[in-house]
Amino acid sequence: LITTNKTNNKKITTNNKKINGWKWKKEDNIRALLSTLENVLWREIEWKPVQLKDLVSTSQVKSTYIKAINKIHPDKFLLLLII
């Protein structure tokens, strides 16, 4: 049990570092965050990378943002784990 907790803590720390590196200097730039989202998502999500050129208009950003939320929402992801 202690080994499992240490392993989980190490994974969480690694993931936090990865996420912090991904968002560094981009926190106020939703386009930059969305265009690099594949760098922090797990494979099972099957996120299709988006290029900055596809995020020019507000409607493109909104559409991509909604797709991202739908992919990573806990209820959606738990279904992937169950199946």
N, C-alpha and C. Protein backbone atom coordinates (compact mmCIF):
# COMPACT_ATOMS: atom_id res chain seq x y z
N LEU A 1 0.83 -1.20 0.00
CA LEU A 1 0.00 0.00 0.00
C LEU A 1 0.87 1.26 0.00
N ILE A 2 1.93 1.25 0.77
CA ILE A 2 2.82 2.41 0.82
C ILE A 2 3.50 2.61 -0.53
N THR A 3 3.91 1.51 -1.16
CA THR A 3 4.55 1.59 -2.47
C THR A 3 3.59 2.19 -3.49
N THR A 4 2.33 1.77 -3.45
CA THR A 4 1.33 2.29 -4.37
C THR A 4 1.16 3.79 -4.19
N ASN A 5 1.08 4.25 -2.94
CA ASN A 5 0.95 5.68 -2.68
C ASN A 5 2.15 6.46 -3.19
N LYS A 6 3.36 5.93 -2.98
CA LYS A 6 4.56 6.60 -3.47
C LYS A 6 4.55 6.65 -4.99
N THR A 7 4.14 5.55 -5.63
CA THR A 7 4.08 5.50 -7.08
C THR A 7 3.05 6.50 -7.60
N ASN A 8 1.88 6.54 -6.98
CA ASN A 8 0.84 7.49 -7.40
C ASN A 8 1.30 8.93 -7.19
N ASN A 9 1.94 9.20 -6.06
CA ASN A 9 2.44 10.56 -5.80
C ASN A 9 3.48 10.97 -6.84
N LYS A 10 4.33 10.03 -7.23
CA LYS A 10 5.35 10.32 -8.24
C LYS A 10 4.69 10.63 -9.59
N LYS A 11 3.65 9.86 -9.93
CA LYS A 11 2.93 10.10 -11.19
C LYS A 11 2.25 11.47 -11.17
N ILE A 12 1.63 11.80 -10.04
CA ILE A 12 0.96 13.09 -9.91
C ILE A 12 1.97 14.23 -10.03
N THR A 13 3.11 14.09 -9.37
CA THR A 13 4.16 15.11 -9.44
C THR A 13 4.65 15.26 -10.87
N THR A 14 4.88 14.15 -11.56
CA THR A 14 5.34 14.18 -12.94
C THR A 14 4.29 14.85 -13.83
N ASN A 15 3.02 14.49 -13.64
CA ASN A 15 1.96 15.09 -14.44
C ASN A 15 1.83 16.58 -14.16
N ASN A 16 1.95 16.98 -12.90
CA ASN A 16 1.88 18.40 -12.56
C ASN A 16 3.00 19.19 -13.23
N LYS A 17 4.20 18.63 -13.23
CA LYS A 17 5.33 19.29 -13.88
C LYS A 17 5.07 19.42 -15.38
N LYS A 18 4.53 18.36 -15.97
CA LYS A 18 4.24 18.37 -17.40
C LYS A 18 3.20 19.45 -17.73
N ILE A 19 2.15 19.52 -16.93
CA ILE A 19 1.09 20.50 -17.16
C ILE A 19 1.61 21.92 -16.92
N ASN A 20 2.38 22.11 -15.85
CA ASN A 20 2.93 23.44 -15.59
C ASN A 20 3.86 23.90 -16.71
N GLY A 21 4.64 22.99 -17.25
CA GLY A 21 5.51 23.32 -18.38
C GLY A 21 4.71 23.67 -19.62
N TRP A 22 3.60 22.96 -19.82
CA TRP A 22 2.74 23.19 -20.98
C TRP A 22 2.07 24.57 -20.91
N LYS A 23 1.61 24.95 -19.75
CA LYS A 23 0.86 26.21 -19.64
C LYS A 23 1.75 27.43 -19.39
N TRP A 24 3.03 27.21 -19.11
CA TRP A 24 3.94 28.31 -18.79
C TRP A 24 3.97 29.33 -19.92
N LYS A 25 3.74 30.57 -19.60
CA LYS A 25 3.72 31.71 -20.52
C LYS A 25 2.59 31.63 -21.56
N LYS A 26 1.63 30.73 -21.35
CA LYS A 26 0.50 30.62 -22.27
C LYS A 26 -0.83 30.72 -21.53
N GLU A 27 -0.80 30.95 -20.25
CA GLU A 27 -2.01 30.91 -19.44
C GLU A 27 -3.10 31.86 -19.93
N ASP A 28 -2.71 32.97 -20.53
CA ASP A 28 -3.67 33.95 -21.02
C ASP A 28 -3.93 33.82 -22.52
N ASN A 29 -3.43 32.75 -23.12
CA ASN A 29 -3.56 32.59 -24.57
C ASN A 29 -4.25 31.26 -24.88
N ILE A 30 -5.55 31.29 -24.95
CA ILE A 30 -6.34 30.07 -25.17
C ILE A 30 -5.97 29.39 -26.48
N ARG A 31 -5.63 30.17 -27.48
CA ARG A 31 -5.26 29.59 -28.78
C ARG A 31 -3.99 28.75 -28.66
N ALA A 32 -3.00 29.28 -27.96
CA ALA A 32 -1.74 28.55 -27.75
C ALA A 32 -1.97 27.29 -26.93
N LEU A 33 -2.81 27.39 -25.92
CA LEU A 33 -3.10 26.22 -25.09
C LEU A 33 -3.82 25.14 -25.90
N LEU A 34 -4.82 25.53 -26.66
CA LEU A 34 -5.57 24.54 -27.45
C LEU A 34 -4.70 23.90 -28.53
N SER A 35 -3.80 24.70 -29.11
CA SER A 35 -2.96 24.17 -30.20
C SER A 35 -1.86 23.25 -29.71
N THR A 36 -1.64 23.20 -28.40
CA THR A 36 -0.61 22.31 -27.85
C THR A 36 -1.19 21.31 -26.85
N LEU A 37 -2.48 21.17 -26.84
CA LEU A 37 -3.15 20.31 -25.87
C LEU A 37 -2.72 18.85 -25.99
N GLU A 38 -2.37 18.42 -27.18
CA GLU A 38 -1.94 17.02 -27.35
C GLU A 38 -0.69 16.69 -26.56
N ASN A 39 0.05 17.71 -26.13
CA ASN A 39 1.27 17.49 -25.35
C ASN A 39 1.00 17.05 -23.91
N VAL A 40 -0.22 17.25 -23.43
CA VAL A 40 -0.51 16.90 -22.04
C VAL A 40 -1.66 15.89 -21.90
N LEU A 41 -2.32 15.57 -22.97
CA LEU A 41 -3.42 14.61 -22.87
C LEU A 41 -2.91 13.18 -23.04
N TRP A 42 -3.61 12.25 -22.47
CA TRP A 42 -3.24 10.84 -22.58
C TRP A 42 -3.79 10.29 -23.89
N ARG A 43 -3.14 9.23 -24.40
CA ARG A 43 -3.47 8.65 -25.71
C ARG A 43 -4.92 8.21 -25.85
N GLU A 44 -5.48 7.67 -24.79
CA GLU A 44 -6.84 7.13 -24.85
C GLU A 44 -7.88 8.19 -25.23
N ILE A 45 -7.56 9.44 -25.03
CA ILE A 45 -8.46 10.53 -25.37
C ILE A 45 -8.62 10.64 -26.89
N GLU A 46 -7.57 10.28 -27.61
CA GLU A 46 -7.56 10.38 -29.08
C GLU A 46 -7.85 11.80 -29.55
N TRP A 47 -7.15 12.76 -28.94
CA TRP A 47 -7.29 14.16 -29.31
C TRP A 47 -6.61 14.41 -30.65
N LYS A 48 -7.31 15.01 -31.55
CA LYS A 48 -6.76 15.36 -32.85
C LYS A 48 -6.10 16.73 -32.73
N PRO A 49 -4.78 16.81 -32.93
CA PRO A 49 -4.08 18.09 -32.78
C PRO A 49 -4.69 19.19 -33.66
N VAL A 50 -4.67 20.40 -33.13
CA VAL A 50 -5.22 21.57 -33.83
C VAL A 50 -4.08 22.57 -34.03
N GLN A 51 -3.98 23.10 -35.22
CA GLN A 51 -2.94 24.08 -35.50
C GLN A 51 -3.46 25.49 -35.22
N LEU A 52 -2.54 26.40 -34.92
CA LEU A 52 -2.92 27.78 -34.65
C LEU A 52 -3.70 28.39 -35.81
N LYS A 53 -3.36 28.02 -37.03
CA LYS A 53 -4.05 28.58 -38.19
C LYS A 53 -5.53 28.19 -38.22
N ASP A 54 -5.88 27.14 -37.47
CA ASP A 54 -7.27 26.70 -37.38
C ASP A 54 -8.00 27.32 -36.18
N LEU A 55 -7.34 28.26 -35.51
CA LEU A 55 -7.92 28.90 -34.33
C LEU A 55 -7.91 30.42 -34.48
N VAL A 56 -8.14 30.90 -35.68
CA VAL A 56 -8.09 32.33 -35.94
C VAL A 56 -9.34 33.04 -35.44
N SER A 57 -10.50 32.52 -35.78
CA SER A 57 -11.75 33.19 -35.40
C SER A 57 -12.21 32.75 -34.02
N THR A 58 -13.03 33.59 -33.43
CA THR A 58 -13.60 33.28 -32.12
C THR A 58 -14.44 32.02 -32.17
N SER A 59 -15.17 31.84 -33.25
CA SER A 59 -16.01 30.64 -33.36
C SER A 59 -15.18 29.36 -33.47
N GLN A 60 -14.01 29.43 -34.11
CA GLN A 60 -13.12 28.27 -34.19
C GLN A 60 -12.56 27.94 -32.81
N VAL A 61 -12.21 28.96 -32.06
CA VAL A 61 -11.69 28.75 -30.70
C VAL A 61 -12.77 28.14 -29.83
N LYS A 62 -13.97 28.69 -29.91
CA LYS A 62 -15.07 28.18 -29.09
C LYS A 62 -15.38 26.73 -29.43
N SER A 63 -15.42 26.40 -30.70
CA SER A 63 -15.71 25.04 -31.13
C SER A 63 -14.64 24.06 -30.63
N THR A 64 -13.38 24.44 -30.77
CA THR A 64 -12.28 23.58 -30.32
C THR A 64 -12.29 23.44 -28.80
N TYR A 65 -12.57 24.52 -28.11
CA TYR A 65 -12.64 24.50 -26.65
C TYR A 65 -13.73 23.53 -26.18
N ILE A 66 -14.89 23.60 -26.81
CA ILE A 66 -15.99 22.70 -26.45
C ILE A 66 -15.62 21.25 -26.73
N LYS A 67 -14.94 21.00 -27.85
CA LYS A 67 -14.49 19.64 -28.16
C LYS A 67 -13.50 19.15 -27.09
N ALA A 68 -12.62 20.03 -26.66
CA ALA A 68 -11.63 19.66 -25.63
C ALA A 68 -12.33 19.33 -24.32
N ILE A 69 -13.27 20.16 -23.93
CA ILE A 69 -14.02 19.91 -22.69
C ILE A 69 -14.75 18.58 -22.77
N ASN A 70 -15.36 18.32 -23.90
CA ASN A 70 -16.08 17.05 -24.06
C ASN A 70 -15.15 15.85 -24.01
N LYS A 71 -13.93 16.01 -24.49
CA LYS A 71 -12.96 14.90 -24.45
C LYS A 71 -12.43 14.63 -23.05
N ILE A 72 -12.22 15.68 -22.27
CA ILE A 72 -11.54 15.49 -20.98
C ILE A 72 -12.47 15.56 -19.78
N HIS A 73 -13.73 15.79 -20.00
CA HIS A 73 -14.66 15.83 -18.87
C HIS A 73 -14.64 14.48 -18.15
N PRO A 74 -14.57 14.48 -16.83
CA PRO A 74 -14.47 13.22 -16.08
C PRO A 74 -15.56 12.20 -16.42
N ASP A 75 -16.77 12.64 -16.63
CA ASP A 75 -17.84 11.69 -16.97
C ASP A 75 -17.56 11.00 -18.30
N LYS A 76 -17.05 11.72 -19.25
CA LYS A 76 -16.73 11.14 -20.57
C LYS A 76 -15.55 10.19 -20.46
N PHE A 77 -14.52 10.59 -19.73
CA PHE A 77 -13.33 9.76 -19.65
C PHE A 77 -13.58 8.49 -18.86
N LEU A 78 -14.39 8.56 -17.83
CA LEU A 78 -14.71 7.36 -17.05
C LEU A 78 -15.39 6.31 -17.93
N LEU A 79 -16.17 6.74 -18.89
CA LEU A 79 -16.78 5.78 -19.81
C LEU A 79 -15.72 5.05 -20.61
N LEU A 80 -14.65 5.72 -21.00
CA LEU A 80 -13.56 5.07 -21.72
C LEU A 80 -12.88 4.01 -20.86
N LEU A 81 -12.74 4.30 -19.58
CA LEU A 81 -12.10 3.35 -18.67
C LEU A 81 -12.96 2.12 -18.44
N ILE A 82 -14.27 2.30 -18.44
CA ILE A 82 -15.20 1.20 -18.19
C ILE A 82 -15.27 0.28 -19.40
N ILE A 83 -15.26 0.86 -20.58
CA ILE A 83 -15.40 0.07 -21.82
C ILE A 83 -14.17 -0.66 -22.11
